[in-house]
Coordinates of C-alpha atoms in Angstrom, one line a residue:
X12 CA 122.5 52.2 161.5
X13 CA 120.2 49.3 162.9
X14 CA 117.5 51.5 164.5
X15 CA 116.5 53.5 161.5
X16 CA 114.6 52.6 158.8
X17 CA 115.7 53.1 155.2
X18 CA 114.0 54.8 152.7
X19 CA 111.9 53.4 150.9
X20 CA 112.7 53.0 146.9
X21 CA 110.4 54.7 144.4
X22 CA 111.6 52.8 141.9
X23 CA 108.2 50.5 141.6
X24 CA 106.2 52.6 144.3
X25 CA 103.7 55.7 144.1
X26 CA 104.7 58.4 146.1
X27 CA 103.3 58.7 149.4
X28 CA 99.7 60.7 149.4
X29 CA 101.6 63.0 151.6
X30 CA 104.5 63.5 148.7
X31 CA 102.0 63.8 146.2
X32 CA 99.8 66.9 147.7
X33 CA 103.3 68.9 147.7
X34 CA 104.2 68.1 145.0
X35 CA 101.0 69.1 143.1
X36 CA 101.3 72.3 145.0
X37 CA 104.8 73.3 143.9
X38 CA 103.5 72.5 140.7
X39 CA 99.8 75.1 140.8
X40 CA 98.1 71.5 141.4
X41 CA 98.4 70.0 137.9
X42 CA 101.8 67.9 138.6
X43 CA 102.4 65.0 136.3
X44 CA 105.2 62.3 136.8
X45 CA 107.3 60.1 134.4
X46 CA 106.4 56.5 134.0
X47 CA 107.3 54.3 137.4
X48 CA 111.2 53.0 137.1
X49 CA 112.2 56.6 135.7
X50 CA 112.4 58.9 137.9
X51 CA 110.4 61.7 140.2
X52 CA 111.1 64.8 138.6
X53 CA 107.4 65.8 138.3
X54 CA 106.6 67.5 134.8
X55 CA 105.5 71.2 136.0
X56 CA 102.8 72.9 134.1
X57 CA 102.9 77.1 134.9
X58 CA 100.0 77.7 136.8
X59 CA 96.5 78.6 135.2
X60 CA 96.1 82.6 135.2
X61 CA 92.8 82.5 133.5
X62 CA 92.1 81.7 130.3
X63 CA 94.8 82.0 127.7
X64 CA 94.3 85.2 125.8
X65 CA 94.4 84.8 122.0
X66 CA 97.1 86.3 120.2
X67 CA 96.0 89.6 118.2
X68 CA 95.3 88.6 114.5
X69 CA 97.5 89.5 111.6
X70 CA 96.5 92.5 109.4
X71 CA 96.5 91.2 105.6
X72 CA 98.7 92.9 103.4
X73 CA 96.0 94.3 101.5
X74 CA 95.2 96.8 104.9
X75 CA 99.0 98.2 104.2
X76 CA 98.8 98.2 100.1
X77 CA 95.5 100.3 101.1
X78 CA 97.1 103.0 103.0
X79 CA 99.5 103.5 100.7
X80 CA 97.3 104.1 97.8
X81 CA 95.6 106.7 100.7
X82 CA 98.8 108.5 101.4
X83 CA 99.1 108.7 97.4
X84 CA 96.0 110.2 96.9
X85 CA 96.4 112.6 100.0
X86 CA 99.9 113.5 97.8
X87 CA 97.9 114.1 94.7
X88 CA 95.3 116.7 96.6
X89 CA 98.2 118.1 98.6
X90 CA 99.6 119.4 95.0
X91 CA 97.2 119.9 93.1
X92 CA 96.1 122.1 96.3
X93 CA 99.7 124.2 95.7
X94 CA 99.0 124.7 92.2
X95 CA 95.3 126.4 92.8
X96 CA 96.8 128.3 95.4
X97 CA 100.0 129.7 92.8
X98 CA 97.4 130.1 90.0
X99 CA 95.5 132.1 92.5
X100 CA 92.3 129.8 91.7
X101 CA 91.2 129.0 95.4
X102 CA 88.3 131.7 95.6
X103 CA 86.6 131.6 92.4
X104 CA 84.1 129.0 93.9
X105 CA 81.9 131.2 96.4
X106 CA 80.1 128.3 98.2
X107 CA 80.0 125.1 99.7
X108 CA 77.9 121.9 98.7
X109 CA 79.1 118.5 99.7
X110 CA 76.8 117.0 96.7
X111 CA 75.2 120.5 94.6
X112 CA 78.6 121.5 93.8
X113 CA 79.6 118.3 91.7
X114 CA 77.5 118.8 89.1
X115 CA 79.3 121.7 86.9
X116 CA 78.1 124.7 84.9
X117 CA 77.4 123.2 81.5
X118 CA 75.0 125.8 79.5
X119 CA 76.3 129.3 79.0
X120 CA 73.1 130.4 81.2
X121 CA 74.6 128.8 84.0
X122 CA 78.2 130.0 83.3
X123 CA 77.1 133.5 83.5
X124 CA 75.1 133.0 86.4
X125 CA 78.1 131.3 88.6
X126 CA 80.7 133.9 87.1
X127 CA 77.9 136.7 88.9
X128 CA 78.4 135.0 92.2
X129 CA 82.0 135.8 91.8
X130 CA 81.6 139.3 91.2
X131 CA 80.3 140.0 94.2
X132 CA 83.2 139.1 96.2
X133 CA 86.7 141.5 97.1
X134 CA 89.0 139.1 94.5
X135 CA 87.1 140.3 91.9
X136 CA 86.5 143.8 92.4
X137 CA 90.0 144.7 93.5
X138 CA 92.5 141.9 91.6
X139 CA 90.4 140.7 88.7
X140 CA 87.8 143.1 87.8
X141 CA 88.7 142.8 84.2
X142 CA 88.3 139.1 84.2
X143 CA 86.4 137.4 81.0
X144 CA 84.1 134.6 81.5
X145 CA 86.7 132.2 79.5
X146 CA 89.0 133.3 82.3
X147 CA 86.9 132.5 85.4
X148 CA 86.4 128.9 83.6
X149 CA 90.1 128.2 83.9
X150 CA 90.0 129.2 87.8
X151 CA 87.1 127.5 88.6
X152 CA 87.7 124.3 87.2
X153 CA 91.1 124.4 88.7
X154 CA 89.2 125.0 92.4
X155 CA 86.6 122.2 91.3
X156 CA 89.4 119.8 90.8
X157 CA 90.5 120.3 93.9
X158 CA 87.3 119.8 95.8
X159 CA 86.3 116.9 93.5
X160 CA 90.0 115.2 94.2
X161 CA 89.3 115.6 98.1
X162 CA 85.8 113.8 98.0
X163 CA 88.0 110.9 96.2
X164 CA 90.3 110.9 98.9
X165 CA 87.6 111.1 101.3
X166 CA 85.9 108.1 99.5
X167 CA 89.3 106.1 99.0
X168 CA 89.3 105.9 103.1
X169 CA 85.7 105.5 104.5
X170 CA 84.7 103.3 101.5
X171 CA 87.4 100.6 102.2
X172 CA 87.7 101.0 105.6
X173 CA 84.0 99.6 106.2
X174 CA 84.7 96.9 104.1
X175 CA 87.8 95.5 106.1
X176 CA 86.0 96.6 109.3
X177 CA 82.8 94.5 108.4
X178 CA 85.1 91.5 106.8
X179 CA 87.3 91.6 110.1
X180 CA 91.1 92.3 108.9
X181 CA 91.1 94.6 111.3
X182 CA 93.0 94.3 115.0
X183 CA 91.9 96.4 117.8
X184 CA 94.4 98.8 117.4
X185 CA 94.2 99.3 113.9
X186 CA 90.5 99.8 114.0
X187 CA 91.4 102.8 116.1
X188 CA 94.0 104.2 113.9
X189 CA 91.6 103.3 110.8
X190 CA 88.9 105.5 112.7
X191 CA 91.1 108.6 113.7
X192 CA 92.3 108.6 110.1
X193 CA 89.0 108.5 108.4
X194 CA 87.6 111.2 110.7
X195 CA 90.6 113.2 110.1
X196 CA 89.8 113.2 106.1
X197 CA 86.0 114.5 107.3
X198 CA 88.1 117.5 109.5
X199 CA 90.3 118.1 106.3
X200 CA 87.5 118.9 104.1
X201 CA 85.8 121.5 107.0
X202 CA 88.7 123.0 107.1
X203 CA 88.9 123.7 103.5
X204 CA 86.0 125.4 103.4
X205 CA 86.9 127.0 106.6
X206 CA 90.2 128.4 104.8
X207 CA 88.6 129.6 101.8
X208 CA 86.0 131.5 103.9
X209 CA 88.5 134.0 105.3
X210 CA 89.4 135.0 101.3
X211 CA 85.7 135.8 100.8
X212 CA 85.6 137.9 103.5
X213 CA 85.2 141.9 103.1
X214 CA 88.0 143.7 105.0
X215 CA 86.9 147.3 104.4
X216 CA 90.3 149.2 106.4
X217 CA 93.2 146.5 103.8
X218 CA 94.6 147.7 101.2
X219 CA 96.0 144.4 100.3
X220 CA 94.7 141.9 97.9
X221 CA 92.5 139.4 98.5
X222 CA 93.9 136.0 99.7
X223 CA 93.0 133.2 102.4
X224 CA 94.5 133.6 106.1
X225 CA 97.6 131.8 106.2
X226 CA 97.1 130.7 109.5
X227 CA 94.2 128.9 108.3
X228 CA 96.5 127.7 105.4
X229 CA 99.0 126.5 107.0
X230 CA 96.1 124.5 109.5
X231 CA 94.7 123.1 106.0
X232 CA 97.9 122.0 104.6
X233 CA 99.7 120.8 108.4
X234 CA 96.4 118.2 109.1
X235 CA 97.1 117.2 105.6
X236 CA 100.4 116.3 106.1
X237 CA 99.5 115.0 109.3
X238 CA 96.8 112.4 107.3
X239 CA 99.6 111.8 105.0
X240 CA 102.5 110.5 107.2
X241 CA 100.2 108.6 109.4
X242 CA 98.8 106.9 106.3
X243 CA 102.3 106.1 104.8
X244 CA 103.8 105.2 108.4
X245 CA 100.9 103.0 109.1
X246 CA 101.4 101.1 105.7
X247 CA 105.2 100.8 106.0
X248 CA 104.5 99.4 108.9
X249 CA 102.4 96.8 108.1
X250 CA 104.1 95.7 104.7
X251 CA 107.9 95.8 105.5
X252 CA 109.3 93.7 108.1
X253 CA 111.4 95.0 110.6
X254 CA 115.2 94.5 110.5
X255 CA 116.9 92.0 113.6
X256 CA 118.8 95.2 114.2
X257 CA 121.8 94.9 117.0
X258 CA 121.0 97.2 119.2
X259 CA 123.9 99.2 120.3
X260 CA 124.3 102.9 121.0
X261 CA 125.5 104.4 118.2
X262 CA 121.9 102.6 116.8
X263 CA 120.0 104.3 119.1
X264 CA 121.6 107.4 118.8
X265 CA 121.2 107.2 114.8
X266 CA 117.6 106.4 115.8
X267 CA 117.2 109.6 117.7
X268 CA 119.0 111.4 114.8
X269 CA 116.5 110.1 112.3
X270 CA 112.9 111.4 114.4
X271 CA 114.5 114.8 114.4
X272 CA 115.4 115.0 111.6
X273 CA 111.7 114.4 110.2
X274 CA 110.1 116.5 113.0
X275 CA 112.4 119.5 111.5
X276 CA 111.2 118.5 107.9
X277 CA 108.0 118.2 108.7
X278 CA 108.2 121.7 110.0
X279 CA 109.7 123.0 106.9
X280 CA 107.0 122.0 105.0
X281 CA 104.5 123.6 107.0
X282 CA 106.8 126.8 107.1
X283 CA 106.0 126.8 103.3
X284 CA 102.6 127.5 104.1
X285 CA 102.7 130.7 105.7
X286 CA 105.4 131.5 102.5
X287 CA 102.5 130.8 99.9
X288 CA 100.0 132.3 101.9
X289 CA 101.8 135.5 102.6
X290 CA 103.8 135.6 98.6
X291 CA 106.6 135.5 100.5
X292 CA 108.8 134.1 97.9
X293 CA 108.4 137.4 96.1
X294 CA 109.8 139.7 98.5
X295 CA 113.8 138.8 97.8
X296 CA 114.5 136.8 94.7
X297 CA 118.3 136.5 95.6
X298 CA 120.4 133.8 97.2
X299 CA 121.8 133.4 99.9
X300 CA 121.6 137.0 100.8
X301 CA 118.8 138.7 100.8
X302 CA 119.4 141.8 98.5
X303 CA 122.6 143.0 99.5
X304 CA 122.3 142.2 102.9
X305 CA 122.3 138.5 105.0
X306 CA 119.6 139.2 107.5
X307 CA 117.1 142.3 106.0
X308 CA 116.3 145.5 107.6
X309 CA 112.7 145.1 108.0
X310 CA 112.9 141.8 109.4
X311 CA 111.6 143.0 112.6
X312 CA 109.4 145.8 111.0
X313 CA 106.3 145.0 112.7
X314 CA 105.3 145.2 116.3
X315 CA 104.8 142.9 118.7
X316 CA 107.9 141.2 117.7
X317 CA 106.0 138.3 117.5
X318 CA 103.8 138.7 114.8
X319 CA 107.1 138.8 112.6
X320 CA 107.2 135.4 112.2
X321 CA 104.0 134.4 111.3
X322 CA 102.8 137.9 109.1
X323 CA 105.6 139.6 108.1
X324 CA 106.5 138.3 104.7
X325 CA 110.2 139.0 104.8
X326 CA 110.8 137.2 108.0
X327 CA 108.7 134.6 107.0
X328 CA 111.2 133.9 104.0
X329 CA 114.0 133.6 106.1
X330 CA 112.7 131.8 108.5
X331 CA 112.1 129.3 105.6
X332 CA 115.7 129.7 104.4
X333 CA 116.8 128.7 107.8
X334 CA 114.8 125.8 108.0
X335 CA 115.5 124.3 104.8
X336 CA 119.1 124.9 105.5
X337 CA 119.0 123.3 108.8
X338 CA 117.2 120.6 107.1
X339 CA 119.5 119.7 104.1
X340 CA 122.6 120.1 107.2
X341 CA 120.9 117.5 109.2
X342 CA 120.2 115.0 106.4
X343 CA 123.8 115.4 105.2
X344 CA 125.2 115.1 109.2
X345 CA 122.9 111.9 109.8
X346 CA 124.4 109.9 106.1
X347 CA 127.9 110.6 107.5
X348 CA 127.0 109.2 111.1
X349 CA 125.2 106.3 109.2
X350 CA 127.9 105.1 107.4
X351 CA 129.7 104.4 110.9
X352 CA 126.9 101.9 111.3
X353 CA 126.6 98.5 109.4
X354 CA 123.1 98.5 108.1
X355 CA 120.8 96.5 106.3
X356 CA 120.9 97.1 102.0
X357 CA 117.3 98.1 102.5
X358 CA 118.2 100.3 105.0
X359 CA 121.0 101.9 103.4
X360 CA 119.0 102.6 100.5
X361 CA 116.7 105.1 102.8
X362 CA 119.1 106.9 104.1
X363 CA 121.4 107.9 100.2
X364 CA 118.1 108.1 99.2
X365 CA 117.1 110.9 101.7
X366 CA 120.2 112.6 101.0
X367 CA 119.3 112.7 97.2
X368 CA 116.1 113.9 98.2
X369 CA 117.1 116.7 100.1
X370 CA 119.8 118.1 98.0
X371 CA 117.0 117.9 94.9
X372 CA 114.6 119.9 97.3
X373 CA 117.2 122.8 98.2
X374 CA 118.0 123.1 95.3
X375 CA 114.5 123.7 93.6
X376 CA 113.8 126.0 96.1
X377 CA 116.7 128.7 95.0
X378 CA 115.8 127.8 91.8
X379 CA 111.9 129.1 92.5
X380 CA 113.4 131.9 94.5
X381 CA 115.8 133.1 92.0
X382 CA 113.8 132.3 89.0
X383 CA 110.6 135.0 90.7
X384 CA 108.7 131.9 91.5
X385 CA 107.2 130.4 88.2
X386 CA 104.0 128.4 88.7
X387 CA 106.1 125.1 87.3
X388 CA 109.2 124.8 89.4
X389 CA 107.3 126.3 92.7
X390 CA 104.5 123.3 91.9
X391 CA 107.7 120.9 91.8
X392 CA 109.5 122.5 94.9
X393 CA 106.2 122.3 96.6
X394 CA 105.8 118.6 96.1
X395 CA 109.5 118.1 96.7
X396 CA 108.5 118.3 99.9
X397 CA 106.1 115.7 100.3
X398 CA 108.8 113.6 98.5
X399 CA 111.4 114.2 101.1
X400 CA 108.8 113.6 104.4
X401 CA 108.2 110.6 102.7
X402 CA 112.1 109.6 102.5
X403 CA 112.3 110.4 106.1
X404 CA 109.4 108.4 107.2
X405 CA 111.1 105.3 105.4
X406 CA 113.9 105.0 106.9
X407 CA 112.1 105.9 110.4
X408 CA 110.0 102.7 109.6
X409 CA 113.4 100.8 108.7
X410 CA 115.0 101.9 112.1
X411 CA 112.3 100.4 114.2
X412 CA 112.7 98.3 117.1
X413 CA 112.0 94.9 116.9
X414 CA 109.2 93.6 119.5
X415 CA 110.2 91.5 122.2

């Protein structure tokens, strides 16, 4: 038309002052534009939001290969914990000294003198009052292990953990797992003393022998398992990488299957705590009934109902039959719903190898309960357990999501 004016090109021309403030504003003012004679599609930058936040740093490997020789050395106290407790050795040291006590008895003066202290408490004068000093030094050294194994643990954390802290392989986040971890080591060895004071204790109106609380026990043993799957998980974590899993439902649901499946081990194991602190596995040595009958007379022999569970030996026992039972059932039920699911090799190697695991477990423990609970087998059975956790937190840590 001949009264309006035509645009003008932009071929060899700036854009208008007008153009350009818009365009800068659409773009969060840091608009840049192609060469004249290209075209005027501005390059856009995102707008500035701050400064740009760093991204966390990487932990070295040697943080994960650390945790892992923690969680080993957690297993080795958790065991050689069991066997004190079956050799009934946990009360023959009568005090507590984080540094007097690791200096043995060595001259026969001293011997005699530490084999006194022991005298003066109930084990002595109503289970072992016909004890000989050679005895005692089998028990005590079997305690002092123990103790001496937990201040390596407690070493094999804080020590290290300074070292990364102060060289910086640490994130944020891992600086407050390392710190929860280290301080539940310093809880673990309180409560070991704390455990050991209720066997010491004089209990004028029981008849029964002398032995720790096993609520305490089962406090003691449940913090170390806790110290001991969050140490493994933790290291898993950080040294395998994670699977570009396809995540479908019968993924998640396998998922799911899998965290239950440890929670009910992990309870299991602590179930074995209030067995061994009760001798429960001595009340019926038979399988699967319990003498001639499947669920006992005095199961319910004590009143409230309640304290059944927790202090009556016999239903104590079969609460631990049910449990390992359900246990064993859902490892077997969550292979079969695996093998519906096309995994990784890695993968597939946790979950036969939880299977394996389990079956071994079950049946070491009818073996200890048949057999009237040798010191061997239960020591094995016992750390069978920590065996089959550690299955189940593997293929937990291969079932992971991938981060977006």
């Amino acid at each position: 038309m001949r009264g309006r004016k035509r645009s003008p090109r932009f071929r060899h021309a700036a854009p208008l002052p007008g153009s350009l403030g818009m365009l800068r504003a659409l773009c969060g003012g840091g608009g840049r534009f192609f060469r004249p004679g290209l075209s005027l599609v501005p390059l856009c930058r995102p707008p500035c939001r701050g400064p740009p936040q760093r991204p966390a740093p990487a932990v070295p490997p040697a943080v994960g290969r650390w945790l892992l020789a923690c969680s080993g050395a957690v297993a080795g106290a958790v065991v050689l914990g069991g066997v004190t407790r079956l050799t009934e050795s946990g009360l023959s040291m009568v005090d507590w000294h984080l540094v007097k006590e690791m200096k043995p008895p060595r001259t026969q003066q001293e011997w005699e003198a530490e084999f006194q202290k022991y005298q003066q408490f109930p084990e002595f004068k109503i289970l072992n009052h016909d004890m000989t000093l050679t005895e005692f030094k089998f028990i005590w050294y079997m305690e002092y292990s123990h103790r001496m194994w937990g201040r390596v643990v407690g070493l094999a954390y804080i020590l290290p953990a300074a070292y990364f802290w102060r060289k910086g392989w640490l994130s944020r986040p891992m600086k407050g797992r390392v710190l929860a971890l280290c301080g539940l080591v310093c809880f673990q060895g309180l409560l070991g003393w704390y455990m050991v004071k209720s066997g010491l204790e004089e209990k004028p109106d029981s008849y029964d022998i002398p032995r720790v609380s096993q609520y305490r026990l089962a406090a003691h043993l449940g913090s170390a398992l806790v110290l001991y799957s969050a140490s493994l998980w933790t290291g898993l974590s950080l040294l395998l990488p994670r699977h570009q899993l396809h995540e479908t439902r019968q993924l998640l649901q396998l998922r799911h299957f899998a965290h239950g499946t440890t929670a009910l081990i992990f309870l299991t194991a602590l179930s074995g705590a209030f067995v061994a602190g009760l001798d429960a596995g001595l009340v019926y040595n038979s399988f699967p009934k319990m003498g001639e009958r499947w669920i006992p007379d005095d199961l319910f022999a004590f009143s409230p109902t309640l304290r059944n569970i927790f202090e009556n030996p016999t239903t104590v026992q079969f609460d631990h039959r049910i449990l390992g039972v359900a246990s064993v059932t859902a490892v077997t039920a969550l292979y079969l719903f695996s093998r519906r699911i096309s995994l990784p090799h890695r993968t597939r190697m946790a979950v036969t190898s939880l299977l394996a695991v389990a079956w071994v477990q079950v049946c070491l423990g009818i073996s200890t309960l048949l057999l009237y609970v040798p010191t061997p087998l239960a020591a094995t059975h016992q750390s069978g357990s920590l065996a089959l956790l550690s299955a189940a937190l593997w293929l937990m840590s291969e079932l992971r999501r991938v981060p977006k």
